[in-house]
Amino acid sequence: MTIRPPRSGGPTGRKPQAGKSSASKFRGGKAQADGRARTGPRTSARDAAERAARNRGEDAGTRDPWGAQAAAAPAPARPPKPRRDAAAPRDAAAGKPGGRPPARRSAAPSPALASAPAPGPTRREQRAAASATLASGVQTLTVEPDEAGMRIDRFLTARFPLLPFTRVQTIVRKGELRVDGKRAKPNDRLEPGMSVRVPPLRLDQPTERPRSAAREQDDAAFIRSLILYEDADMMILNKPFGLAVQGGSGTVRHVDGLLAALTGSDGQKPRLVHRLDKDTAGCLIIAKTRLAAATLAKSFRSRAARKIYWALTAGVPRVRQGRVSTYLAKEEPTDADARMRVAKHGDEGASHALTYYAMVDQAAQKLSWLSFKPVTGRTHQLRAHAAHIGHPIVGDPKYFSVENWELPGGIQNRLHLLARRIVIPHPRTGKPVDVSAPLPPHMAQSWNLLGFDAARYDPIVEAPEA
């Protein structure tokens, strides 16, 4: 009778021999000494490797890292990877624990590294890049130090030259533009470091139109023929009648566009400091640098600039010297060139406007030569104030409303308004710059016809400054 040995590890199995741990039955082995297959649990790493090899249909010996075959024929050694100490920094110098080996370099440096660094982009290139990008999404712009004091609408116009000014006003009015997280008004001033959030701008890509060298020379010569005063920081032009200061709907030729012909080698284009109406002739200040533009703009805001205008008006005022103080607001707030109306304090969009006037001469109790000194600088201020006192400016298409008026013979039906004189502190020295503009041709013709002497004393110079 054959007796089967009890199962190893069973309840009736043999007791472990003295000096041997019961854990020895979990050691991996292919067969015991008596040739019987081992039936204990297979939880060792070797057992797991053998089972995985059998499942893949491979020879267990080829993937057995502990077998005799692997020991006899070890796999080709791979180049050891550099080990890094966990406590050592990642960028430790070569040769120190955890350091990276130094990068191989050629004996002779490349010409690109040996040469001096390339200069940064010019102002023209920066503006071209900003215009080419054209904001496919929301942008956040930072105000530079030389942009301090700029109006928010002028800031956007300077950063995005291809963006129409009416579109700029629409963006600001609808609250789509934020300054430091808050809504802004078109006339808000910026300070260095402010964050300006600009919404997506949908603009047409500019067409590359090569400018003719001859045309640029003609534009430059034309602008230089208008210069009344010039130095390294600024110049004052004698803007002719009918030439717009900035572009708009249907306006192709304007002062701002002509100034591009005077762009310097560093990309700095002369900048407008203030505006005149298209049909107003006379002194127009241009800044040659951004710093000069910011300084001159502050002079206008602080009312440090003194301006005198000449006009030919209908009728003769009873009070030869007076003061006009009203509130002005646009009749159509969305129209940039809308007619201004006299408003009340507190009306939406109403701003205070103050003007001093003096009559210099008159002709047959029909026409007057008035001199104006505006204290504030509102849109169409002088034209609206002249009409408000009952003496509109001759040739004004917006505000001339005298009934049964017949234009005297020999006088052209053009706006008779001249920015005669301006006195402003120099942006660098602070000394006053005093410049006067001559009468435009149509006003000179009227002055000669009426017998007015342009050299006559102007009593407006004695008017108050505020």
Tab-separated table of C-alpha atoms in Angstrom:
chain	number	residue	atom	x	y	z
A	1	MET	CA	0.000	0.000	0.000
A	2	THR	CA	1.391	3.288	-1.168
A	3	ILE	CA	1.062	6.186	1.196
A	4	ARG	CA	1.055	9.713	-0.308
A	5	PRO	CA	3.035	12.249	1.582
A	6	PRO	CA	0.976	15.036	3.083
A	7	ARG	CA	0.818	18.378	1.246
A	8	SER	CA	3.370	20.891	2.213
A	9	GLY	CA	1.896	23.609	4.329
A	10	GLY	CA	-1.354	21.721	4.978
A	11	PRO	CA	-2.870	21.285	8.389
A	12	THR	CA	-1.492	17.724	8.574
A	13	GLY	CA	1.838	18.593	6.986
A	14	ARG	CA	5.186	18.069	8.503
A	15	LYS	CA	6.469	20.484	11.049
A	16	PRO	CA	9.378	22.626	9.998
A	17	GLN	CA	12.725	21.385	10.988
A	18	ALA	CA	14.501	22.969	13.845
A	19	GLY	CA	16.571	25.965	12.890
A	20	LYS	CA	14.575	26.644	9.731
A	21	SER	CA	11.954	29.354	9.420
A	22	SER	CA	8.547	28.641	8.032
A	23	ALA	CA	9.108	31.411	5.523
A	24	SER	CA	11.572	29.194	3.670
A	25	LYS	CA	8.703	27.568	1.857
A	26	PHE	CA	8.089	30.856	-0.047
A	27	ARG	CA	11.571	30.833	-1.524
A	28	GLY	CA	11.522	30.346	-5.254
A	29	GLY	CA	12.750	27.027	-6.627
A	30	LYS	CA	12.062	24.935	-9.692
A	31	ALA	CA	12.092	21.500	-7.986
A	32	GLN	CA	12.813	19.980	-4.651
A	33	ALA	CA	15.572	17.480	-3.988
A	34	ASP	CA	13.221	14.477	-4.449
A	35	GLY	CA	12.146	15.708	-7.891
A	36	ARG	CA	8.633	16.750	-6.845
A	37	ALA	CA	7.378	20.057	-8.131
A	38	ARG	CA	7.001	22.643	-5.510
A	39	THR	CA	3.404	23.554	-4.844
A	40	GLY	CA	3.735	26.502	-2.457
A	41	PRO	CA	2.567	30.058	-3.247
A	42	ARG	CA	4.499	31.838	-6.051
A	43	THR	CA	4.917	35.365	-4.775
A	44	SER	CA	8.619	35.935	-5.313
A	45	ALA	CA	9.982	38.251	-8.049
A	46	ARG	CA	11.472	35.272	-9.857
A	47	ASP	CA	8.176	33.455	-9.927
A	48	ALA	CA	6.415	36.546	-11.312
A	49	ALA	CA	9.032	36.890	-14.064
A	50	GLU	CA	8.634	33.241	-15.055
A	51	ARG	CA	4.870	33.520	-15.237
A	52	ALA	CA	5.047	36.671	-17.344
A	53	ALA	CA	7.486	34.984	-19.753
A	54	ARG	CA	5.255	31.943	-20.126
A	55	ASN	CA	2.250	34.118	-20.817
A	56	ARG	CA	4.178	35.853	-23.594
A	57	GLY	CA	5.313	32.524	-25.038
A	58	GLU	CA	8.964	33.276	-24.417
A	59	ASP	CA	11.754	31.371	-22.805
A	60	ALA	CA	11.892	32.311	-19.183
A	61	GLY	CA	15.673	32.011	-19.200
A	62	THR	CA	16.101	34.892	-21.622
A	63	ARG	CA	14.310	37.281	-19.276
A	64	ASP	CA	15.394	35.769	-15.976
A	65	PRO	CA	17.740	38.264	-14.350
A	66	TRP	CA	18.589	35.796	-11.590
A	67	GLY	CA	19.117	32.637	-13.656
A	68	ALA	CA	22.406	30.977	-14.419
A	69	GLN	CA	22.099	31.825	-18.153
A	70	ALA	CA	21.878	35.493	-17.400
A	71	ALA	CA	24.846	35.274	-15.090
A	72	ALA	CA	26.910	33.363	-17.668
A	73	ALA	CA	26.114	35.683	-20.583
A	74	PRO	CA	25.269	39.102	-19.246
A	75	ALA	CA	23.583	41.609	-21.518
A	76	PRO	CA	25.727	44.298	-23.060
A	77	ALA	CA	26.314	47.000	-20.515
A	78	ARG	CA	24.655	50.327	-21.187
A	79	PRO	CA	26.488	53.537	-20.502
A	80	PRO	CA	25.710	54.490	-16.943
A	81	LYS	CA	23.382	57.431	-16.543
A	82	PRO	CA	24.670	60.278	-14.428
A	83	ARG	CA	23.176	60.018	-10.996
A	84	ARG	CA	22.205	63.143	-9.195
A	85	ASP	CA	22.154	63.550	-5.504
A	86	ALA	CA	18.685	64.552	-4.343
A	87	ALA	CA	20.151	67.216	-2.076
A	88	ALA	CA	22.306	68.766	-4.780
A	89	PRO	CA	20.878	71.545	-6.962
A	90	ARG	CA	19.992	70.832	-10.567
A	91	ASP	CA	22.323	73.447	-11.949
A	92	ALA	CA	25.337	72.575	-9.862
A	93	ALA	CA	28.686	73.092	-11.546
A	94	ALA	CA	30.371	70.187	-13.267
A	95	GLY	CA	32.537	68.061	-10.996
A	96	LYS	CA	30.358	68.624	-7.929
A	97	PRO	CA	27.849	66.112	-6.637
A	98	GLY	CA	24.723	66.315	-8.711
A	99	GLY	CA	26.300	68.682	-11.242
A	100	ARG	CA	25.733	68.370	-14.971
A	101	PRO	CA	28.663	67.733	-17.270
A	102	PRO	CA	29.810	70.869	-19.046
A	103	ALA	CA	28.499	71.365	-22.576
A	104	ARG	CA	30.982	70.827	-25.355
A	105	ARG	CA	32.073	74.008	-27.060
A	106	SER	CA	34.183	74.595	-30.068
A	107	ALA	CA	37.588	76.062	-29.608
A	108	ALA	CA	36.771	79.184	-31.637
A	109	PRO	CA	33.600	81.118	-30.799
A	110	SER	CA	31.096	81.585	-33.574
A	111	PRO	CA	31.056	84.947	-35.357
A	112	ALA	CA	27.493	85.581	-34.136
A	113	LEU	CA	28.592	85.261	-30.513
A	114	ALA	CA	31.734	87.256	-30.997
A	115	SER	CA	29.934	90.192	-32.617
A	116	ALA	CA	28.202	92.912	-30.628
A	117	PRO	CA	24.474	92.461	-29.836
A	118	ALA	CA	22.130	93.721	-32.500
A	119	PRO	CA	20.385	97.019	-31.742
A	120	GLY	CA	16.756	96.950	-30.699
A	121	PRO	CA	13.878	97.803	-33.023
A	122	THR	CA	13.268	101.427	-33.877
A	123	ARG	CA	10.066	103.291	-33.083
A	124	ARG	CA	8.844	102.795	-36.623
A	125	GLU	CA	9.464	99.044	-36.435
A	126	GLN	CA	7.684	98.821	-33.077
A	127	ARG	CA	4.652	100.642	-34.399
A	128	ALA	CA	4.649	98.555	-37.564
A	129	ALA	CA	4.781	95.374	-35.483
A	130	ALA	CA	1.930	96.564	-33.273
A	131	SER	CA	-0.134	97.511	-36.308
A	132	ALA	CA	0.643	94.209	-38.030
A	133	THR	CA	-0.484	92.226	-34.993
A	134	LEU	CA	-3.813	94.055	-34.948
A	135	ALA	CA	-5.041	92.391	-31.805
A	136	SER	CA	-6.799	89.136	-32.587
A	137	GLY	CA	-7.653	88.855	-28.885
A	138	VAL	CA	-7.653	90.783	-25.643
A	139	GLN	CA	-4.415	92.650	-24.997
A	140	THR	CA	-2.935	94.208	-21.889
A	141	LEU	CA	-0.684	97.190	-22.558
A	142	THR	CA	1.620	98.900	-20.094
A	143	VAL	CA	1.984	102.675	-20.160
A	144	GLU	CA	5.596	103.683	-20.757
A	145	PRO	CA	7.265	106.621	-18.961
A	146	ASP	CA	7.307	108.746	-22.117
A	147	GLU	CA	3.533	108.217	-22.469
A	148	ALA	CA	2.753	109.869	-19.138
A	149	GLY	CA	-0.113	112.320	-19.237
A	150	MET	CA	-1.541	111.102	-22.558
A	151	ARG	CA	-5.284	110.924	-23.000
A	152	ILE	CA	-6.544	107.380	-23.234
A	153	ASP	CA	-7.921	107.933	-26.745
A	154	ARG	CA	-4.629	109.453	-27.932
A	155	PHE	CA	-2.782	106.537	-26.335
A	156	LEU	CA	-4.757	104.035	-28.387
A	157	THR	CA	-4.336	106.090	-31.544
A	158	ALA	CA	-0.563	106.171	-31.008
A	159	ARG	CA	-0.354	102.433	-30.307
A	160	PHE	CA	-2.713	101.463	-33.148
A	161	PRO	CA	-2.279	104.003	-35.965
A	162	LEU	CA	-4.643	102.056	-38.250
A	163	LEU	CA	-7.499	102.169	-35.745
A	164	PRO	CA	-10.024	104.886	-36.731
A	165	PHE	CA	-10.495	107.571	-34.111
A	166	THR	CA	-14.261	107.029	-34.134
A	167	ARG	CA	-13.665	103.358	-33.312
A	168	VAL	CA	-11.416	104.399	-30.408
A	169	GLN	CA	-14.176	106.599	-28.979
A	170	THR	CA	-16.708	103.784	-29.396
A	171	ILE	CA	-14.496	101.327	-27.501
A	172	VAL	CA	-14.044	103.729	-24.608
A	173	ARG	CA	-17.675	104.873	-24.514
A	174	LYS	CA	-19.009	101.297	-24.334
A	175	GLY	CA	-16.687	100.429	-21.462
A	176	GLU	CA	-14.785	97.805	-23.434
A	177	LEU	CA	-11.480	99.339	-22.380
A	178	ARG	CA	-10.266	99.117	-18.794
A	179	VAL	CA	-7.441	100.954	-17.040
A	180	ASP	CA	-6.181	99.104	-13.957
A	181	GLY	CA	-9.427	97.139	-13.997
A	182	LYS	CA	-11.703	100.204	-14.084
A	183	ARG	CA	-13.706	101.828	-16.852
A	184	ALA	CA	-12.102	104.866	-18.443
A	185	LYS	CA	-13.284	108.018	-20.189
A	186	PRO	CA	-11.766	109.295	-23.454
A	187	ASN	CA	-10.196	112.292	-21.711
A	188	ASP	CA	-8.721	110.345	-18.785
A	189	ARG	CA	-4.963	110.738	-18.404
A	190	LEU	CA	-2.518	107.865	-18.088
A	191	GLU	CA	0.424	107.480	-15.756
A	192	PRO	CA	3.521	105.279	-16.206
A	193	GLY	CA	3.004	101.669	-15.182
A	194	MET	CA	-0.768	101.643	-15.635
A	195	SER	CA	-2.267	98.528	-17.196
A	196	VAL	CA	-4.592	99.148	-20.150
A	197	ARG	CA	-6.822	96.243	-21.181
A	198	VAL	CA	-7.748	96.486	-24.865
A	199	PRO	CA	-10.585	94.371	-26.327
A	200	PRO	CA	-10.178	92.413	-29.567
A	201	LEU	CA	-9.710	94.811	-32.473
A	202	ARG	CA	-11.017	93.780	-35.871
A	203	LEU	CA	-8.999	95.708	-38.398
A	204	ASP	CA	-8.122	95.225	-42.015
A	205	GLN	CA	-4.526	94.402	-42.691
A	206	PRO	CA	-2.735	97.363	-44.244
A	207	THR	CA	-1.801	97.083	-47.852
A	208	GLU	CA	1.849	97.579	-48.524
A	209	ARG	CA	2.080	100.618	-50.720
A	210	PRO	CA	5.628	101.675	-51.415
A	211	ARG	CA	5.894	105.412	-50.951
A	212	SER	CA	7.465	107.328	-53.754
A	213	ALA	CA	10.712	109.031	-52.841
A	214	ALA	CA	9.681	112.022	-54.906
A	215	ARG	CA	6.364	112.255	-53.077
A	216	GLU	CA	8.079	112.103	-49.698
A	217	GLN	CA	10.394	114.887	-50.764
A	218	ASP	CA	7.423	116.963	-51.884
A	219	ASP	CA	5.595	116.359	-48.595
A	220	ALA	CA	8.692	117.221	-46.589
A	221	ALA	CA	9.258	120.382	-48.617
A	222	PHE	CA	5.616	121.409	-48.170
A	223	ILE	CA	5.710	120.938	-44.400
A	224	ARG	CA	8.984	122.842	-44.115
A	225	SER	CA	7.480	125.719	-46.091
A	226	LEU	CA	4.894	126.108	-43.304
A	227	ILE	CA	7.384	126.318	-40.424
A	228	LEU	CA	7.231	129.518	-38.393
A	229	TYR	CA	9.523	128.309	-35.596
A	230	GLU	CA	11.733	125.250	-35.192
A	231	ASP	CA	14.350	123.836	-32.824
A	232	ALA	CA	15.497	120.380	-31.722
A	233	ASP	CA	12.357	119.746	-29.633
A	234	MET	CA	9.436	121.395	-31.389
A	235	MET	CA	8.229	123.382	-34.342
A	236	ILE	CA	5.247	125.633	-35.007
A	237	LEU	CA	3.518	125.456	-38.379
A	238	ASN	CA	1.345	127.970	-40.179
A	239	LYS	CA	-1.489	125.588	-41.044
A	240	PRO	CA	-3.284	126.733	-44.190
A	241	PHE	CA	-7.037	126.943	-44.616
A	242	GLY	CA	-8.678	123.687	-45.737
A	243	LEU	CA	-5.915	121.322	-44.578
A	244	ALA	CA	-7.104	118.843	-41.958
A	245	VAL	CA	-4.938	118.168	-38.946
A	246	GLN	CA	-5.844	114.467	-38.696
A	247	GLY	CA	-7.345	111.923	-41.032
A	248	GLY	CA	-10.986	110.933	-41.018
A	249	SER	CA	-13.775	109.753	-43.260
A	250	GLY	CA	-12.831	110.761	-46.781
A	251	THR	CA	-9.765	112.719	-45.634
A	252	VAL	CA	-6.606	111.549	-47.363
A	253	ARG	CA	-4.240	114.509	-47.087
A	254	HIS	CA	-3.708	115.871	-43.584
A	255	VAL	CA	-0.930	117.260	-41.398
A	256	ASP	CA	-0.458	114.084	-39.387
A	257	GLY	CA	0.111	112.091	-42.568
A	258	LEU	CA	2.462	114.667	-44.059
A	259	LEU	CA	4.604	114.599	-40.918
A	260	ALA	CA	5.628	111.034	-41.779
A	261	ALA	CA	7.929	112.540	-44.410
A	262	LEU	CA	9.945	114.148	-41.589
A	263	THR	CA	10.561	110.887	-39.713
A	264	GLY	CA	14.116	110.765	-38.389
A	265	SER	CA	16.677	107.993	-38.681
A	266	ASP	CA	15.655	106.677	-35.251
A	267	GLY	CA	12.044	106.233	-36.367
A	268	GLN	CA	10.778	109.220	-34.381
A	269	LYS	CA	7.918	110.885	-36.223
A	270	PRO	CA	6.891	114.448	-35.282
A	271	ARG	CA	3.724	114.404	-33.186
A	272	LEU	CA	0.671	116.603	-32.962
A	273	VAL	CA	0.232	118.405	-29.655
A	274	HIS	CA	-3.172	120.022	-30.198
A	275	ARG	CA	-5.720	120.409	-32.986
A	276	LEU	CA	-7.221	123.084	-35.197
A	277	ASP	CA	-10.381	122.797	-37.246
A	278	LYS	CA	-9.877	122.011	-40.893
A	279	ASP	CA	-10.950	125.501	-41.986
A	280	THR	CA	-9.061	127.322	-39.212
A	281	ALA	CA	-5.661	128.649	-40.241
A	282	GLY	CA	-2.717	129.641	-38.083
A	283	CYS	CA	-0.311	128.384	-35.436
A	284	LEU	CA	-0.118	124.632	-34.956
A	285	ILE	CA	2.440	123.183	-32.535
A	286	ILE	CA	4.305	119.987	-33.448
A	287	ALA	CA	6.572	118.044	-31.074
A	288	LYS	CA	9.632	116.279	-32.435
A	289	THR	CA	9.997	113.788	-29.571
A	290	ARG	CA	7.555	111.950	-27.358
A	291	LEU	CA	8.962	113.623	-24.258
A	292	ALA	CA	8.424	117.068	-25.806
A	293	ALA	CA	4.890	116.070	-26.780
A	294	ALA	CA	4.068	115.027	-23.213
A	295	THR	CA	5.528	118.248	-21.784
A	296	LEU	CA	3.713	120.478	-24.261
A	297	ALA	CA	0.452	118.639	-23.676
A	298	LYS	CA	0.803	119.324	-19.940
A	299	SER	CA	1.250	123.016	-20.731
A	300	PHE	CA	-2.085	123.020	-22.545
A	301	ARG	CA	-3.827	121.131	-19.741
A	302	SER	CA	-2.463	123.462	-17.078
A	303	ARG	CA	-3.439	126.475	-19.228
A	304	ALA	CA	0.127	127.684	-19.320
A	305	ALA	CA	-0.230	128.202	-23.073
A	306	ARG	CA	-1.701	131.512	-24.222
A	307	LYS	CA	-3.622	131.617	-27.507
A	308	ILE	CA	-5.059	134.549	-29.454
A	309	TYR	CA	-7.441	134.168	-32.402
A	310	TRP	CA	-8.622	136.707	-34.962
A	311	ALA	CA	-12.010	136.517	-36.632
A	312	LEU	CA	-14.267	138.523	-38.927
A	313	THR	CA	-17.783	138.484	-37.519
A	314	ALA	CA	-21.202	139.707	-38.574
A	315	GLY	CA	-22.411	142.855	-36.819
A	316	VAL	CA	-20.803	144.969	-34.117
A	317	PRO	CA	-21.093	143.954	-30.450
A	318	ARG	CA	-22.494	146.579	-28.088
A	319	VAL	CA	-19.939	145.613	-25.450
A	320	ARG	CA	-16.585	146.086	-27.101
A	321	GLN	CA	-14.750	143.883	-24.617
A	322	GLY	CA	-16.419	141.055	-22.789
A	323	ARG	CA	-16.400	137.581	-21.357
A	324	VAL	CA	-18.380	134.560	-22.570
A	325	SER	CA	-18.894	131.748	-20.071
A	326	THR	CA	-21.178	128.844	-21.006
A	327	TYR	CA	-21.434	125.079	-20.955
A	328	LEU	CA	-21.036	123.347	-24.302
A	329	ALA	CA	-22.192	119.879	-25.342
A	330	LYS	CA	-22.418	118.017	-28.625
A	331	GLU	CA	-25.768	117.844	-30.341
A	332	GLU	CA	-24.887	114.326	-31.500
A	333	PRO	CA	-22.621	112.671	-28.898
A	334	THR	CA	-21.590	109.883	-31.271
A	335	ASP	CA	-20.468	112.261	-34.028
A	336	ALA	CA	-16.876	113.444	-33.635
A	337	ASP	CA	-17.523	116.563	-35.745
A	338	ALA	CA	-21.007	117.355	-34.477
A	339	ARG	CA	-22.264	120.857	-33.871
A	340	MET	CA	-21.852	122.173	-30.330
A	341	ARG	CA	-24.781	123.641	-28.423
A	342	VAL	CA	-24.980	125.834	-25.352
A	343	ALA	CA	-26.009	123.523	-22.503
A	344	LYS	CA	-26.783	123.806	-18.821
A	345	HIS	CA	-24.627	122.787	-15.921
A	346	GLY	CA	-25.196	119.112	-15.202
A	347	ASP	CA	-26.292	118.160	-18.708
A	348	GLU	CA	-24.804	114.970	-20.063
A	349	GLY	CA	-21.530	115.679	-21.839
A	350	ALA	CA	-21.570	119.385	-20.970
A	351	SER	CA	-18.224	121.078	-20.279
A	352	HIS	CA	-17.519	124.596	-19.121
A	353	ALA	CA	-16.079	126.940	-21.748
A	354	LEU	CA	-14.630	130.403	-21.066
A	355	THR	CA	-13.603	132.948	-23.691
A	356	TYR	CA	-12.569	136.612	-23.566
A	357	TYR	CA	-13.125	138.777	-26.619
A	358	ALA	CA	-12.260	142.337	-27.717
A	359	MET	CA	-13.257	144.297	-30.794
A	360	VAL	CA	-10.194	145.598	-32.635
A	361	ASP	CA	-11.993	147.393	-35.504
A	362	GLN	CA	-15.282	147.479	-37.384
A	363	ALA	CA	-16.513	148.348	-40.863
A	364	ALA	CA	-19.725	150.323	-41.505
A	365	GLN	CA	-21.421	148.793	-38.447
A	366	LYS	CA	-21.773	145.605	-40.509
A	367	LEU	CA	-18.587	143.647	-39.855
A	368	SER	CA	-16.259	143.418	-36.867
A	369	TRP	CA	-12.699	142.366	-36.388
A	370	LEU	CA	-12.819	140.454	-33.100
A	371	SER	CA	-9.886	139.081	-31.155
A	372	PHE	CA	-10.475	136.068	-28.907
A	373	LYS	CA	-8.517	134.664	-25.984
A	374	PRO	CA	-9.872	131.208	-25.069
A	375	VAL	CA	-9.142	130.079	-21.516
A	376	THR	CA	-10.488	126.565	-22.067
A	377	GLY	CA	-10.082	124.461	-25.179
A	378	ARG	CA	-13.443	122.940	-26.104
A	379	THR	CA	-14.434	121.724	-29.546
A	380	HIS	CA	-15.636	124.624	-31.741
A	381	GLN	CA	-15.502	126.852	-28.666
A	382	LEU	CA	-14.851	130.176	-30.413
A	383	ARG	CA	-17.289	129.479	-33.237
A	384	ALA	CA	-20.048	128.502	-30.810
A	385	HIS	CA	-19.372	131.463	-28.493
A	386	ALA	CA	-19.341	133.946	-31.380
A	387	ALA	CA	-22.733	132.682	-32.504
A	388	HIS	CA	-23.981	132.681	-28.901
A	389	ILE	CA	-23.372	136.444	-28.511
A	390	GLY	CA	-25.093	137.095	-31.832
A	391	HIS	CA	-22.015	137.706	-33.963
A	392	PRO	CA	-21.156	134.494	-35.825
A	393	ILE	CA	-17.940	134.220	-37.780
A	394	VAL	CA	-18.191	134.974	-41.475
A	395	GLY	CA	-18.052	131.862	-43.653
A	396	ASP	CA	-18.831	129.427	-40.826
A	397	PRO	CA	-20.904	126.588	-42.349
A	398	LYS	CA	-22.077	125.277	-38.953
A	399	TYR	CA	-22.835	128.296	-36.766
A	400	PHE	CA	-23.567	131.217	-39.098
A	401	SER	CA	-27.338	131.780	-38.742
A	402	VAL	CA	-27.963	135.472	-39.506
A	403	GLU	CA	-31.224	135.814	-41.428
A	404	ASN	CA	-31.286	137.640	-44.750
A	405	TRP	CA	-27.507	137.831	-44.769
A	406	GLU	CA	-25.758	138.755	-47.971
A	407	LEU	CA	-22.014	138.250	-48.221
A	408	PRO	CA	-20.348	141.580	-49.054
A	409	GLY	CA	-18.734	141.692	-52.452
A	410	GLY	CA	-15.064	140.810	-52.567
A	411	ILE	CA	-15.224	138.669	-49.400
A	412	GLN	CA	-14.857	134.941	-49.940
A	413	ASN	CA	-17.320	132.550	-48.354
A	414	ARG	CA	-14.671	130.863	-46.229
A	415	LEU	CA	-14.257	130.613	-42.478
A	416	HIS	CA	-12.564	133.810	-41.323
A	417	LEU	CA	-10.832	132.440	-38.233
A	418	LEU	CA	-7.080	132.554	-37.599
A	419	ALA	CA	-4.994	131.133	-34.756
A	420	ARG	CA	-3.028	134.371	-34.726
A	421	ARG	CA	-0.594	133.986	-31.842
A	422	ILE	CA	0.572	131.417	-29.329
A	423	VAL	CA	2.889	131.710	-26.339
A	424	ILE	CA	3.945	128.461	-24.659
A	425	PRO	CA	6.808	127.406	-22.356
A	426	HIS	CA	9.564	125.549	-24.154
A	427	PRO	CA	9.410	121.822	-23.301
A	428	ARG	CA	13.082	121.687	-22.287
A	429	THR	CA	14.141	125.165	-21.142
A	430	GLY	CA	10.791	126.432	-19.875
A	431	LYS	CA	11.307	129.816	-21.525
A	432	PRO	CA	8.305	131.212	-23.420
A	433	VAL	CA	8.119	130.675	-27.163
A	434	ASP	CA	6.089	133.467	-28.788
A	435	VAL	CA	5.026	132.962	-32.416
A	436	SER	CA	2.510	134.818	-34.606
A	437	ALA	CA	0.985	133.644	-37.888
A	438	PRO	CA	0.155	135.917	-40.843
A	439	LEU	CA	-3.332	136.284	-42.268
A	440	PRO	CA	-4.293	133.543	-44.743
A	441	PRO	CA	-4.942	134.730	-48.314
A	442	HIS	CA	-8.744	134.944	-48.055
A	443	MET	CA	-8.590	136.864	-44.756
A	444	ALA	CA	-5.834	139.149	-46.077
A	445	GLN	CA	-8.105	139.973	-49.005
A	446	SER	CA	-10.971	140.830	-46.652
A	447	TRP	CA	-8.694	142.947	-44.412
A	448	ASN	CA	-7.502	144.929	-47.412
A	449	LEU	CA	-11.051	145.381	-48.676
A	450	LEU	CA	-12.334	146.612	-45.308
A	451	GLY	CA	-9.295	148.768	-44.569
A	452	PHE	CA	-8.178	146.859	-41.482
A	453	ASP	CA	-4.541	147.256	-40.433
A	454	ALA	CA	-3.074	143.982	-39.227
A	455	ALA	CA	-0.425	145.912	-37.265
A	456	ARG	CA	-3.032	147.667	-35.127
A	457	TYR	CA	-2.873	147.249	-31.359
A	458	ASP	CA	-4.798	144.235	-30.110
A	459	PRO	CA	-6.510	144.973	-26.755
A	460	ILE	CA	-7.083	141.265	-26.039
A	461	VAL	CA	-3.543	140.997	-24.661
A	462	GLU	CA	-4.787	142.809	-21.550
A	463	ALA	CA	-7.603	140.333	-20.972
A	464	PRO	CA	-7.441	138.107	-17.871
A	465	GLU	CA	-5.823	134.698	-18.091
A	466	ALA	CA	-8.576	132.832	-16.222
